[in-house]
Amino acid sequence: MKRALTDLAIFGGPEAFLHTLYVGRPTTGDRERFFARLEWALNNNWLTNGGPLLREFEGRIADLASVRHCVATCNATIALQLVLRASDVSGEVIMPSMTFAATAHAVSWLGLEPVFCDVDAESGLLDPEHVASLVTPRTGAIIGVHLWGRPASVEKLEKIAADNQVKLFFDAAHALGCTADGRPIGGFGNAEVFSFHATKAVTSFEGGAIVTDDGLLAERIRTMHNFGIAPDKLVSDAGTNGKMSECAAAMGLTSLDAFAETRAHNRLNHALYSEELRDVRGISVHTFDPGEQNNYQYVIISVDSAAIDIDRDQLQAILRAEKVVAQPYFSPGCHQMQPYRTEPPLRLENTEQLSHRVLALPTGPAVSSEDIRRVCDIIRLAATNGELINARWDQRTRSGS
Ligand SMILES: *Cc1c(COP(=O)(O)O)cnc(C)c1O
């Protein structure tokens, strides 16, 4: 255990870990089962275009989300575009700035205009009052994000969308298996989108899915994601290629088989981080509503630099030197990124403050209790010695970047 500042790797001490710890190592499940599915797909000679594994995967995701329809896609970014396009959205799309860049890119790639909205200062979730104030005659849709798996204010957003007759979608990339007001995420708004990227709670290497109860919308999306080819085999829409392959579906099914275990492990990890860091001044672990289901995919801490003298970036560098790769999800907000910055700059106070404070810590089945205790020891040492760390900061011996 590290006790003195010189024990920290950034000041010349030995690294705490032999192997690097990451946020979101892939949860690939039972390898034999994956290979068996792949073998089956190869023998079946059906690699893509709505194969049996794909259909099974879509059925299981629809069940998990308690919705009638699921269209699996090559990734969530294309899925978001398909949803917007198939819903004939035009003009402006109101969305949080506090999200992954893909939410904004999906909008902007369709020639639509992202309108960035502020979030609640604590939860990081879209602020419904701010959303309502941004609605104009040009608003075509609202996209809510279930940030870190916590549900957006679904009811309030549904009311705003209905009152103004605009479409409502959710980027549910973080929220597979989570609930909002006790109802599974997936069934809110006009449609929701999941991601099965390698870093998400369930992975298909790359992949995404659109879930909805709207049968006509699902049918149009299914057509559009296969070059606009309708069930009668004629091209009826300007489509794209957004299909998920059998190989990806084989991985998706296998990862999904392991989801209950992944989630149980993540839940314990989150509880242990919370306990270990409970009494550390200036560090707070973001909590989950015990009345909701969550996947505990992200352990997010908030660093109060005024209380401990060092800021989030310094803590990230200190951890990095120990081979702990923590991620500033999401910093900066989209409105401060190069393609979306404006002059004069848009000010979103809560987003800017929160995005400077948050850090995602390593979790997932690959991260053990012992790992977590050691990570928390480092955080505790750093957080209780801020002033001394600053006095020494220029004598760093190991790069924290
Ligand atoms: C991962 C992620 C995406 C993009 O998903 P892909 O499947 O990689 O395209 C979109 N939004 C959020 C919030 C994400 O975390």
Short mmCIF file of C-alpha atoms and ligand atoms in Angstrom, two decimals:
data_model
loop_
_atom_site.label_atom_id
_atom_site.label_comp_id
_atom_site.label_asym_id
_atom_site.label_seq_id
_atom_site.Cartn_x
_atom_site.Cartn_y
_atom_site.Cartn_z
CA MET A 1 0.00 0.00 0.00
CA LYS A 2 1.20 3.48 -0.86
CA ARG A 3 1.64 5.78 2.12
CA ALA A 4 4.03 8.55 1.11
CA LEU A 5 3.83 10.83 -1.90
CA THR A 6 7.07 9.39 -3.19
CA ASP A 7 5.30 6.02 -3.36
CA LEU A 8 3.16 7.44 -6.17
CA ALA A 9 4.46 6.35 -9.56
CA ILE A 10 4.11 9.88 -10.90
CA PHE A 11 6.81 10.93 -8.38
CA GLY A 12 9.07 7.94 -8.99
CA GLY A 13 7.44 5.16 -6.95
CA PRO A 14 6.74 1.71 -8.41
CA GLU A 15 3.62 1.33 -10.53
CA ALA A 16 0.71 -0.09 -8.55
CA PHE A 17 -0.32 -2.46 -11.34
CA LEU A 18 1.53 -4.88 -13.55
CA HIS A 19 -1.26 -4.92 -16.14
CA THR A 20 -3.17 -1.85 -17.19
CA LEU A 21 -6.70 -1.42 -15.84
CA TYR A 22 -9.29 -0.05 -18.27
CA VAL A 23 -12.79 1.35 -18.28
CA GLY A 24 -14.95 -1.06 -20.27
CA ARG A 25 -12.94 -4.13 -21.21
CA PRO A 26 -15.03 -6.24 -23.58
CA THR A 27 -17.46 -8.69 -21.96
CA THR A 28 -17.27 -11.41 -24.59
CA GLY A 29 -18.76 -14.26 -22.55
CA ASP A 30 -18.10 -17.98 -23.06
CA ARG A 31 -15.64 -18.44 -25.91
CA GLU A 32 -16.66 -22.02 -26.72
CA ARG A 33 -20.24 -20.89 -27.17
CA PHE A 34 -19.14 -18.06 -29.44
CA PHE A 35 -17.06 -20.41 -31.59
CA ALA A 36 -19.93 -22.90 -31.72
CA ARG A 37 -22.27 -20.19 -32.96
CA LEU A 38 -19.73 -19.03 -35.56
CA GLU A 39 -19.22 -22.59 -36.77
CA TRP A 40 -22.97 -22.97 -37.02
CA ALA A 41 -23.26 -19.74 -39.03
CA LEU A 42 -20.52 -20.84 -41.42
CA ASN A 43 -22.12 -24.24 -41.92
CA ASN A 44 -25.43 -22.51 -42.44
CA ASN A 45 -23.87 -20.41 -45.24
CA TRP A 46 -25.79 -17.32 -44.20
CA LEU A 47 -23.51 -14.46 -43.17
CA THR A 48 -25.74 -11.38 -43.19
CA ASN A 49 -29.14 -10.02 -44.37
CA GLY A 50 -31.39 -11.03 -41.51
CA GLY A 51 -29.90 -14.45 -40.71
CA PRO A 52 -31.10 -16.74 -37.91
CA LEU A 53 -28.58 -15.54 -35.31
CA LEU A 54 -29.45 -11.94 -36.07
CA ARG A 55 -33.16 -12.67 -35.66
CA GLU A 56 -32.52 -14.42 -32.36
CA PHE A 57 -30.47 -11.47 -31.14
CA GLU A 58 -33.15 -8.97 -32.15
CA GLY A 59 -35.79 -11.04 -30.37
CA ARG A 60 -33.80 -11.18 -27.17
CA ILE A 61 -33.07 -7.44 -27.18
CA ALA A 62 -36.75 -6.67 -27.82
CA ASP A 63 -37.70 -8.92 -24.86
CA LEU A 64 -35.13 -7.32 -22.61
CA ALA A 65 -36.47 -3.86 -23.47
CA SER A 66 -40.13 -5.00 -23.45
CA VAL A 67 -40.80 -3.60 -26.90
CA ARG A 68 -42.45 -5.07 -29.96
CA HIS A 69 -39.73 -4.30 -32.51
CA CYS A 70 -35.95 -4.37 -32.68
CA VAL A 71 -33.76 -3.70 -35.71
CA ALA A 72 -30.12 -4.53 -35.07
CA THR A 73 -27.54 -2.42 -36.92
CA CYS A 74 -23.82 -2.19 -37.62
CA ASN A 75 -23.44 0.40 -34.82
CA ALA A 76 -25.43 2.90 -32.77
CA THR A 77 -24.29 5.96 -34.70
CA ILE A 78 -25.87 4.66 -37.92
CA ALA A 79 -28.88 3.51 -35.86
CA LEU A 80 -29.43 7.09 -34.67
CA GLN A 81 -29.24 8.32 -38.26
CA LEU A 82 -31.70 5.67 -39.42
CA VAL A 83 -34.18 6.63 -36.72
CA LEU A 84 -34.00 10.34 -37.57
CA ARG A 85 -34.19 9.76 -41.30
CA ALA A 86 -36.99 7.20 -41.14
CA SER A 87 -38.96 9.65 -38.98
CA ASP A 88 -38.56 12.46 -41.57
CA VAL A 89 -36.98 14.75 -39.00
CA SER A 90 -35.87 18.11 -40.36
CA GLY A 91 -34.40 21.32 -38.93
CA GLU A 92 -33.10 21.44 -35.39
CA VAL A 93 -32.56 18.59 -32.97
CA ILE A 94 -32.33 19.44 -29.28
CA MET A 95 -29.86 17.24 -27.41
CA PRO A 96 -27.53 17.40 -24.42
CA SER A 97 -23.98 18.59 -24.96
CA MET A 98 -22.99 16.20 -22.16
CA THR A 99 -22.80 13.06 -24.30
CA PHE A 100 -20.46 11.16 -26.57
CA ALA A 101 -19.67 13.02 -29.81
CA ALA A 102 -21.56 10.37 -31.82
CA THR A 103 -24.95 11.72 -30.71
CA ALA A 104 -24.14 15.09 -32.26
CA HIS A 105 -22.39 13.59 -35.30
CA ALA A 106 -25.41 11.44 -36.17
CA VAL A 107 -27.54 14.59 -36.28
CA SER A 108 -25.06 16.72 -38.16
CA TRP A 109 -24.28 14.04 -40.80
CA LEU A 110 -27.91 14.17 -41.88
CA GLY A 111 -27.65 17.91 -42.43
CA LEU A 112 -29.70 18.54 -39.30
CA GLU A 113 -28.65 21.07 -36.73
CA PRO A 114 -27.77 19.94 -33.22
CA VAL A 115 -29.03 22.41 -30.61
CA PHE A 116 -27.14 21.82 -27.39
CA CYS A 117 -29.02 21.91 -24.15
CA ASP A 118 -27.78 22.06 -20.57
CA VAL A 119 -28.08 19.26 -18.04
CA ASP A 120 -28.88 18.94 -14.36
CA ALA A 121 -25.77 19.92 -12.37
CA GLU A 122 -25.72 16.69 -10.36
CA SER A 123 -27.13 13.94 -12.56
CA GLY A 124 -25.80 15.14 -15.92
CA LEU A 125 -29.21 14.42 -17.44
CA LEU A 126 -31.04 16.71 -19.84
CA ASP A 127 -32.77 19.59 -18.06
CA PRO A 128 -36.41 19.48 -19.27
CA GLU A 129 -37.02 23.15 -18.54
CA HIS A 130 -34.08 24.15 -20.68
CA VAL A 131 -35.30 21.79 -23.41
CA ALA A 132 -38.72 23.46 -23.40
CA SER A 133 -37.12 26.90 -23.71
CA LEU A 134 -35.15 25.82 -26.79
CA VAL A 135 -38.13 24.58 -28.80
CA THR A 136 -38.76 26.72 -31.90
CA PRO A 137 -40.84 26.26 -35.05
CA ARG A 138 -37.69 24.74 -36.58
CA THR A 139 -37.37 22.00 -33.95
CA GLY A 140 -37.76 18.58 -35.52
CA ALA A 141 -36.83 16.30 -32.64
CA ILE A 142 -35.43 15.94 -29.16
CA ILE A 143 -32.82 13.32 -28.31
CA GLY A 144 -32.46 12.43 -24.64
CA VAL A 145 -29.43 10.51 -23.39
CA HIS A 146 -29.59 8.05 -20.49
CA LEU A 147 -26.15 9.15 -19.35
CA TRP A 148 -24.12 6.47 -17.51
CA GLY A 149 -27.23 4.27 -17.49
CA ARG A 150 -29.35 6.58 -15.40
CA PRO A 151 -32.72 7.32 -16.94
CA ALA A 152 -33.42 10.72 -18.49
CA SER A 153 -36.59 12.53 -17.32
CA VAL A 154 -38.68 10.47 -19.70
CA GLU A 155 -42.11 11.62 -18.59
CA LYS A 156 -41.33 15.35 -18.73
CA LEU A 157 -39.61 15.00 -22.09
CA GLU A 158 -42.54 12.99 -23.48
CA LYS A 159 -44.87 15.79 -22.42
CA ILE A 160 -42.72 18.49 -24.04
CA ALA A 161 -42.50 16.47 -27.25
CA ALA A 162 -46.27 15.87 -27.31
CA ASP A 163 -47.15 19.50 -26.51
CA ASN A 164 -44.94 20.72 -29.35
CA GLN A 165 -45.59 17.87 -31.77
CA VAL A 166 -41.95 17.01 -32.20
CA LYS A 167 -40.36 13.57 -32.24
CA LEU A 168 -38.56 12.21 -29.20
CA PHE A 169 -35.76 9.65 -29.26
CA PHE A 170 -33.33 8.36 -26.68
CA ASP A 171 -29.68 7.51 -27.05
CA ALA A 172 -29.71 4.50 -24.74
CA ALA A 173 -26.13 3.43 -25.51
CA HIS A 174 -25.39 3.22 -21.76
CA ALA A 175 -28.72 1.89 -20.62
CA LEU A 176 -29.27 -1.70 -21.72
CA GLY A 177 -31.17 -3.50 -18.96
CA CYS A 178 -31.92 -0.30 -17.03
CA THR A 179 -35.33 1.06 -16.03
CA ALA A 180 -37.02 4.46 -15.81
CA ASP A 181 -39.88 4.70 -13.30
CA GLY A 182 -39.68 0.91 -13.11
CA ARG A 183 -40.27 0.42 -16.84
CA PRO A 184 -37.52 -1.01 -19.05
CA ILE A 185 -35.60 1.54 -21.06
CA GLY A 186 -36.27 0.94 -24.74
CA GLY A 187 -39.96 1.75 -24.83
CA PHE A 188 -39.80 5.52 -24.31
CA GLY A 189 -40.28 8.26 -26.89
CA ASN A 190 -40.72 7.27 -30.55
CA ALA A 191 -37.71 4.96 -30.47
CA GLU A 192 -34.54 4.28 -28.51
CA VAL A 193 -31.07 3.23 -29.63
CA PHE A 194 -28.65 0.81 -27.94
CA SER A 195 -24.96 0.35 -28.68
CA PHE A 196 -23.06 -2.94 -28.63
CA HIS A 197 -19.64 -1.42 -29.19
CA ALA A 198 -16.71 -3.32 -27.67
CA THR A 199 -16.72 -1.09 -24.57
CA LYS A 200 -20.41 -1.40 -23.75
CA ALA A 201 -22.05 -3.77 -21.21
CA VAL A 202 -23.07 -6.13 -24.02
CA THR A 203 -20.92 -6.22 -27.14
CA SER A 204 -21.19 -7.53 -30.68
CA PHE A 205 -17.70 -6.20 -31.60
CA GLU A 206 -19.46 -3.27 -33.29
CA GLY A 207 -23.22 -3.06 -33.26
CA GLY A 208 -26.35 -1.20 -32.34
CA ALA A 209 -30.11 -1.61 -32.25
CA ILE A 210 -33.23 0.47 -32.65
CA VAL A 211 -36.11 -0.53 -30.41
CA THR A 212 -39.65 0.78 -30.70
CA ASP A 213 -43.31 -0.16 -30.37
CA ASP A 214 -44.09 1.66 -33.60
CA GLY A 215 -44.46 -1.05 -36.24
CA LEU A 216 -44.48 1.29 -39.23
CA LEU A 217 -41.34 3.05 -38.05
CA ALA A 218 -39.59 -0.29 -37.46
CA GLU A 219 -40.56 -1.48 -40.94
CA ARG A 220 -39.25 1.68 -42.59
CA ILE A 221 -36.00 1.44 -40.63
CA ARG A 222 -35.63 -2.22 -41.61
CA THR A 223 -36.05 -1.25 -45.25
CA MET A 224 -33.71 1.73 -45.03
CA HIS A 225 -30.94 -0.20 -43.29
CA ASN A 226 -30.83 -2.61 -46.24
CA PHE A 227 -30.38 -0.18 -49.16
CA GLY A 228 -34.04 0.82 -49.04
CA ILE A 229 -35.11 -2.63 -50.30
CA ALA A 230 -38.69 -3.24 -49.15
CA PRO A 231 -40.10 -6.68 -48.26
CA ASP A 232 -41.42 -6.97 -51.87
CA LYS A 233 -37.72 -6.73 -52.98
CA LEU A 234 -38.20 -3.38 -54.73
CA VAL A 235 -36.24 -0.30 -53.69
CA SER A 236 -38.81 1.94 -52.06
CA ASP A 237 -36.66 4.38 -50.07
CA ALA A 238 -33.25 6.05 -50.22
CA GLY A 239 -31.47 3.57 -48.00
CA THR A 240 -28.06 2.89 -46.62
CA ASN A 241 -26.23 -0.21 -45.43
CA GLY A 242 -26.63 -0.44 -41.69
CA LYS A 243 -27.02 -4.18 -41.26
CA MET A 244 -25.57 -6.34 -38.49
CA SER A 245 -23.78 -9.50 -39.67
CA GLU A 246 -24.24 -13.04 -38.33
CA CYS A 247 -20.73 -12.90 -36.90
CA ALA A 248 -21.61 -9.80 -34.86
CA ALA A 249 -24.91 -11.37 -33.81
CA ALA A 250 -23.03 -14.50 -32.63
CA MET A 251 -20.89 -12.29 -30.40
CA GLY A 252 -23.93 -10.27 -29.31
CA LEU A 253 -25.81 -13.42 -28.23
CA THR A 254 -22.79 -14.77 -26.37
CA SER A 255 -22.16 -11.47 -24.61
CA LEU A 256 -25.87 -11.28 -23.79
CA ASP A 257 -25.69 -14.77 -22.24
CA ALA A 258 -23.11 -13.32 -19.83
CA PHE A 259 -25.03 -10.10 -19.15
CA ALA A 260 -26.56 -11.18 -15.81
CA GLU A 261 -23.10 -12.09 -14.55
CA THR A 262 -21.54 -8.90 -15.94
CA ARG A 263 -24.17 -6.82 -14.25
CA ALA A 264 -23.83 -8.61 -10.89
CA HIS A 265 -20.07 -8.12 -10.98
CA ASN A 266 -20.41 -4.45 -11.90
CA ARG A 267 -22.89 -3.92 -9.13
CA LEU A 268 -20.45 -5.27 -6.56
CA ASN A 269 -17.66 -3.17 -8.05
CA HIS A 270 -19.79 -0.06 -7.80
CA ALA A 271 -20.70 -0.83 -4.18
CA LEU A 272 -17.06 -1.38 -3.25
CA TYR A 273 -15.89 1.85 -4.91
CA SER A 274 -18.67 3.71 -3.08
CA GLU A 275 -17.68 2.23 0.25
CA GLU A 276 -13.94 2.77 -0.19
CA LEU A 277 -14.36 6.39 -1.29
CA ARG A 278 -17.22 7.34 1.01
CA ASP A 279 -15.08 9.24 3.47
CA VAL A 280 -12.67 10.77 1.01
CA ARG A 281 -13.27 14.50 1.01
CA GLY A 282 -13.68 16.08 -2.41
CA ILE A 283 -14.43 12.78 -4.18
CA SER A 284 -17.99 11.63 -4.66
CA VAL A 285 -19.15 8.49 -6.41
CA HIS A 286 -22.24 8.99 -8.55
CA THR A 287 -25.05 6.88 -7.18
CA PHE A 288 -27.88 4.94 -8.78
CA ASP A 289 -31.50 5.01 -7.71
CA PRO A 290 -32.00 1.72 -5.79
CA GLY A 291 -35.62 1.74 -6.98
CA GLU A 292 -34.49 1.34 -10.60
CA GLN A 293 -32.64 -1.44 -12.34
CA ASN A 294 -29.21 -0.50 -13.55
CA ASN A 295 -26.34 -2.20 -15.34
CA TYR A 296 -23.66 -0.42 -13.25
CA GLN A 297 -21.58 -0.24 -16.40
CA TYR A 298 -19.93 3.02 -15.34
CA VAL A 299 -18.38 4.05 -12.05
CA ILE A 300 -18.28 7.83 -12.21
CA ILE A 301 -16.57 9.99 -9.63
CA SER A 302 -16.80 13.73 -9.35
CA VAL A 303 -13.65 15.58 -8.29
CA ASP A 304 -14.16 18.78 -6.30
CA SER A 305 -10.88 20.57 -7.00
CA ALA A 306 -11.71 23.41 -4.62
CA ALA A 307 -11.87 20.94 -1.74
CA ILE A 308 -8.71 18.94 -2.47
CA ASP A 309 -6.48 21.38 -4.41
CA ILE A 310 -5.87 19.00 -7.29
CA ASP A 311 -8.21 18.78 -10.24
CA ARG A 312 -9.66 15.94 -12.27
CA ASP A 313 -6.90 16.07 -14.88
CA GLN A 314 -4.21 15.75 -12.22
CA LEU A 315 -5.98 12.81 -10.61
CA GLN A 316 -6.32 11.19 -14.01
CA ALA A 317 -2.56 11.67 -14.61
CA ILE A 318 -1.68 10.26 -11.18
CA LEU A 319 -3.79 7.16 -11.87
CA ARG A 320 -2.41 6.81 -15.40
CA ALA A 321 1.14 6.68 -14.05
CA GLU A 322 0.02 3.71 -11.90
CA LYS A 323 -1.38 1.98 -15.07
CA VAL A 324 -4.96 2.84 -14.22
CA VAL A 325 -6.66 4.32 -17.28
CA ALA A 326 -9.59 6.41 -16.05
CA GLN A 327 -11.64 8.30 -18.65
CA PRO A 328 -13.11 11.81 -18.54
CA TYR A 329 -16.57 10.77 -19.84
CA PHE A 330 -17.63 13.19 -21.22
CA SER A 331 -15.26 16.06 -21.44
CA PRO A 332 -15.42 18.51 -23.08
CA GLY A 333 -19.11 18.78 -23.86
CA CYS A 334 -20.00 18.61 -27.57
CA HIS A 335 -20.67 22.36 -27.71
CA GLN A 336 -16.99 22.97 -26.95
CA MET A 337 -15.68 20.54 -29.58
CA GLN A 338 -14.15 21.85 -32.76
CA PRO A 339 -16.98 21.05 -35.21
CA TYR A 340 -19.68 22.47 -32.95
CA ARG A 341 -17.98 25.45 -31.32
CA THR A 342 -19.52 28.80 -32.09
CA GLU A 343 -18.33 32.40 -31.89
CA PRO A 344 -19.32 33.85 -29.46
CA PRO A 345 -19.19 30.61 -27.51
CA LEU A 346 -22.38 28.99 -26.27
CA ARG A 347 -22.35 28.83 -22.45
CA LEU A 348 -23.83 25.77 -20.78
CA GLU A 349 -22.85 26.26 -17.18
CA ASN A 350 -23.79 22.91 -15.65
CA THR A 351 -22.35 20.94 -18.55
CA GLU A 352 -19.08 22.85 -18.36
CA GLN A 353 -18.72 22.42 -14.61
CA LEU A 354 -19.67 18.76 -14.62
CA SER A 355 -17.49 17.87 -17.59
CA HIS A 356 -14.48 19.32 -15.74
CA ARG A 357 -15.15 17.20 -12.68
CA VAL A 358 -16.10 13.72 -13.84
CA LEU A 359 -13.91 10.68 -14.22
CA ALA A 360 -14.95 7.12 -15.14
CA LEU A 361 -13.02 4.49 -13.16
CA PRO A 362 -12.14 0.99 -14.38
CA THR A 363 -14.83 -1.62 -13.82
CA GLY A 364 -16.28 -4.68 -15.50
CA PRO A 365 -15.68 -8.39 -14.85
CA ALA A 366 -11.94 -7.99 -15.46
CA VAL A 367 -11.60 -5.67 -12.45
CA SER A 368 -11.37 -7.42 -9.06
CA SER A 369 -12.10 -6.25 -5.52
CA GLU A 370 -8.37 -6.22 -4.85
CA ASP A 371 -7.85 -3.95 -7.89
CA ILE A 372 -10.53 -1.58 -6.66
CA ARG A 373 -9.08 -1.33 -3.15
CA ARG A 374 -5.72 -0.49 -4.65
CA VAL A 375 -7.18 2.15 -7.01
CA CYS A 376 -9.04 3.71 -4.08
CA ASP A 377 -5.86 3.78 -1.96
CA ILE A 378 -4.22 5.84 -4.70
CA ILE A 379 -7.19 8.19 -4.96
CA ARG A 380 -7.28 8.60 -1.18
CA LEU A 381 -3.56 9.37 -1.00
CA ALA A 382 -3.88 11.91 -3.82
CA ALA A 383 -7.02 13.55 -2.50
CA THR A 384 -5.62 14.04 1.00
CA ASN A 385 -2.31 15.51 -0.15
CA GLY A 386 -3.38 18.00 -2.78
CA GLU A 387 -1.26 20.86 -1.59
CA LEU A 388 1.92 18.79 -1.37
CA ILE A 389 1.23 17.26 -4.77
CA ASN A 390 0.94 20.69 -6.31
CA ALA A 391 4.20 21.79 -4.69
CA ARG A 392 5.90 18.80 -6.35
CA TRP A 393 3.98 18.74 -9.60
CA ASP A 394 6.92 20.00 -11.64
CA GLN A 395 9.09 17.15 -10.37
CA ARG A 396 6.99 14.45 -11.99
CA THR A 397 9.13 11.59 -13.20
CA ARG A 398 6.56 9.48 -14.99
CA SER A 399 4.25 10.76 -17.63
CA GLY A 400 0.63 10.70 -16.69
CA SER A 401 -0.64 11.08 -20.21
C1 LIG B 1 -20.92 4.47 -27.53
C2 LIG B 1 -21.89 5.57 -27.67
C3 LIG B 1 -22.45 5.90 -28.91
C4 LIG B 1 -21.98 5.31 -30.20
O1 LIG B 1 -22.19 3.97 -30.31
P1 LIG B 1 -21.51 3.17 -31.51
O2 LIG B 1 -22.18 1.84 -31.47
O3 LIG B 1 -20.04 3.07 -31.19
O4 LIG B 1 -21.75 3.90 -32.78
C5 LIG B 1 -23.44 6.88 -28.97
N1 LIG B 1 -23.82 7.53 -27.85
C6 LIG B 1 -23.30 7.26 -26.65
C7 LIG B 1 -23.79 8.02 -25.45
C8 LIG B 1 -22.29 6.29 -26.52
O5 LIG B 1 -21.73 6.07 -25.33
#
